[in-house]
Amino acid sequence: LNVAKSLNIDFIFCDKYGANSHHARNISIFNWAVNTQMFKPQVYVASVSVVADYVTSLADAIYYNSQQVTVVHGGAKVAKTNAGFSDYGSYYKAAILLGREAGMAPQIPLTFKNISIDGERHILNDVEKSKALNGGLLVSYPDNGVFEVLKGINTLQKNTYLLNDDGTTHSKQLYRIAHQINKEILITAKAELLKNPDGTNRNTLSELDVQQWLKRFLASKVAQPTADNLILSFQDIAVVRESDAYRITYKFVANTEISFLFFTGLMLDIN
């Protein structure tokens, strides 16, 4: 972990899973990701695979209770080349889900995305789906011949609202947007603003310089009608000097996912 501290890491896949989901190694990685790492990565933990242990998976999600931790429930079935299916556990499905998420841009939600499996070892009923959503459990289910993610959520139990007052969120997509913006600003600002070969001081880098740089950077991340991106708008960039540092604040509107469609039809009397 000391070596990894200097690395640019977005995801960590824990190799202790199932009955060992609370293994000391997982807890150590979780604490490091939350408290030590500059760029806060997401930690994937595979819980259990079958219906009989569903309560265990829900308990695992409650245990971690973090926007940085994803707990996956359920195993997968994969068709054999000759006949029948091979059964795989939650570790296999968690790897597929992580790969699916990591293979998309941060603003693209994991919700409703298809995954490459041929069956579920635990097919969730409606009550179990509701418990997964309320309990912060990442699951998939069959729908019209394919298998898709119910909703891209992490284990944060404070999940009534998309964005909480303290800036936390149960949405994996919204967390990735904030993570990506923060990471890119820190990396790019250091390279472009602080690495002046002749030295960086108040004369060569003023408050206005920093404000204009951040304005240009954020403008490059705004979604356009023909080009998707991380945010929809930004405002209120402020730069204040504190001794040998500039403290910068800004506000942005994230390009958050749309997860629901509610249609209401009104029947008209033609007479």
Short mmCIF file of C-alpha atoms in Angstrom, two decimals, residues 60-155:
data_model
loop_
_atom_site.label_atom_id
_atom_site.label_comp_id
_atom_site.label_asym_id
_atom_site.label_seq_id
_atom_site.Cartn_x
_atom_site.Cartn_y
_atom_site.Cartn_z
CA ASP A 60 -21.80 -6.81 4.13
CA ALA A 61 -23.12 -3.69 2.43
CA ILE A 62 -24.26 -2.29 5.78
CA TYR A 63 -20.88 -3.15 7.29
CA TYR A 64 -18.87 -1.11 4.76
CA ASN A 65 -21.38 1.75 4.40
CA SER A 66 -19.15 3.84 2.14
CA GLN A 67 -19.42 5.60 -1.20
CA GLN A 68 -16.01 4.12 -2.00
CA VAL A 69 -17.02 0.48 -1.52
CA THR A 70 -19.10 -1.67 -3.85
CA VAL A 71 -20.43 -5.00 -2.57
CA VAL A 72 -21.55 -7.47 -5.24
CA HIS A 73 -24.07 -10.26 -4.60
CA GLY A 74 -24.83 -13.29 -6.70
CA GLY A 75 -23.02 -15.83 -8.82
CA ALA A 76 -23.22 -16.36 -12.56
CA LYS A 77 -23.95 -19.17 -14.97
CA VAL A 78 -21.95 -19.42 -18.17
CA ALA A 79 -23.01 -21.66 -21.06
CA LYS A 80 -20.68 -24.54 -21.91
CA THR A 81 -19.66 -25.15 -25.52
CA ASN A 82 -21.31 -28.57 -25.54
CA ALA A 83 -24.33 -28.35 -23.24
CA GLY A 84 -25.42 -27.04 -19.86
CA PHE A 85 -23.92 -24.32 -17.71
CA SER A 86 -20.87 -23.79 -15.53
CA ASP A 87 -21.50 -22.14 -12.16
CA TYR A 88 -19.29 -19.30 -11.01
CA GLY A 89 -19.35 -17.42 -7.73
CA SER A 90 -19.71 -13.78 -6.76
CA TYR A 91 -16.01 -13.18 -7.38
CA TYR A 92 -16.54 -13.90 -11.08
CA LYS A 93 -19.56 -11.61 -11.34
CA ALA A 94 -17.81 -8.84 -9.42
CA ALA A 95 -14.93 -8.97 -11.90
CA ILE A 96 -17.38 -8.66 -14.81
CA LEU A 97 -19.19 -5.74 -13.18
CA LEU A 98 -15.96 -3.93 -12.37
CA GLY A 99 -14.74 -4.41 -15.93
CA ARG A 100 -18.05 -3.16 -17.31
CA GLU A 101 -17.90 -0.02 -15.18
CA ALA A 102 -14.21 0.69 -15.72
CA GLY A 103 -14.63 0.28 -19.48
CA MET A 104 -17.00 3.25 -19.68
CA ALA A 105 -16.42 6.98 -19.28
CA PRO A 106 -17.29 8.22 -15.74
CA GLN A 107 -20.45 10.02 -16.87
CA ILE A 108 -21.89 6.82 -18.36
CA PRO A 109 -23.98 5.08 -15.67
CA LEU A 110 -23.66 1.39 -14.90
CA THR A 111 -27.43 1.23 -14.36
CA PHE A 112 -29.25 -1.06 -16.85
CA LYS A 113 -26.00 -2.04 -18.59
CA ASN A 114 -25.88 -5.62 -19.90
CA ILE A 115 -23.20 -7.98 -18.62
CA SER A 116 -21.82 -11.05 -20.36
CA ILE A 117 -23.28 -13.93 -18.38
CA ASP A 118 -25.80 -16.60 -19.40
CA GLY A 119 -27.66 -17.08 -16.14
CA GLU A 120 -28.04 -16.09 -12.49
CA ARG A 121 -27.35 -18.36 -9.55
CA HIS A 122 -29.79 -16.19 -7.60
CA ILE A 123 -32.65 -14.67 -9.59
CA LEU A 124 -33.93 -11.80 -7.48
CA ASN A 125 -37.63 -11.34 -6.89
CA ASP A 126 -39.16 -7.87 -6.56
CA VAL A 127 -38.79 -7.77 -2.78
CA GLU A 128 -35.13 -8.74 -3.01
CA LYS A 129 -34.53 -6.10 -5.68
CA SER A 130 -36.01 -3.48 -3.38
CA LYS A 131 -33.81 -4.66 -0.51
CA ALA A 132 -30.75 -4.45 -2.75
CA LEU A 133 -31.57 -0.86 -3.73
CA ASN A 134 -32.26 0.19 -0.15
CA GLY A 135 -29.31 -1.75 1.25
CA GLY A 136 -26.60 -0.59 -1.15
CA LEU A 137 -26.00 -3.89 -2.92
CA LEU A 138 -24.85 -4.14 -6.54
CA VAL A 139 -26.83 -6.87 -8.31
CA SER A 140 -27.91 -7.98 -11.77
CA TYR A 141 -31.08 -9.66 -13.03
CA PRO A 142 -32.54 -11.19 -16.21
CA ASP A 143 -34.56 -8.91 -18.46
CA ASN A 144 -35.89 -9.84 -21.92
CA GLY A 145 -33.23 -12.42 -22.59
CA VAL A 146 -30.24 -10.44 -21.31
CA PHE A 147 -28.73 -9.82 -17.87
CA GLU A 148 -28.43 -6.26 -16.72
CA VAL A 149 -27.41 -4.21 -13.70
CA LEU A 150 -30.34 -3.20 -11.52
CA LYS A 151 -28.73 0.13 -10.53
CA GLY A 152 -25.15 1.34 -10.23
CA ILE A 153 -24.94 1.91 -6.47
CA ASN A 154 -22.31 1.69 -3.76
CA THR A 155 -22.77 0.67 -0.12
#
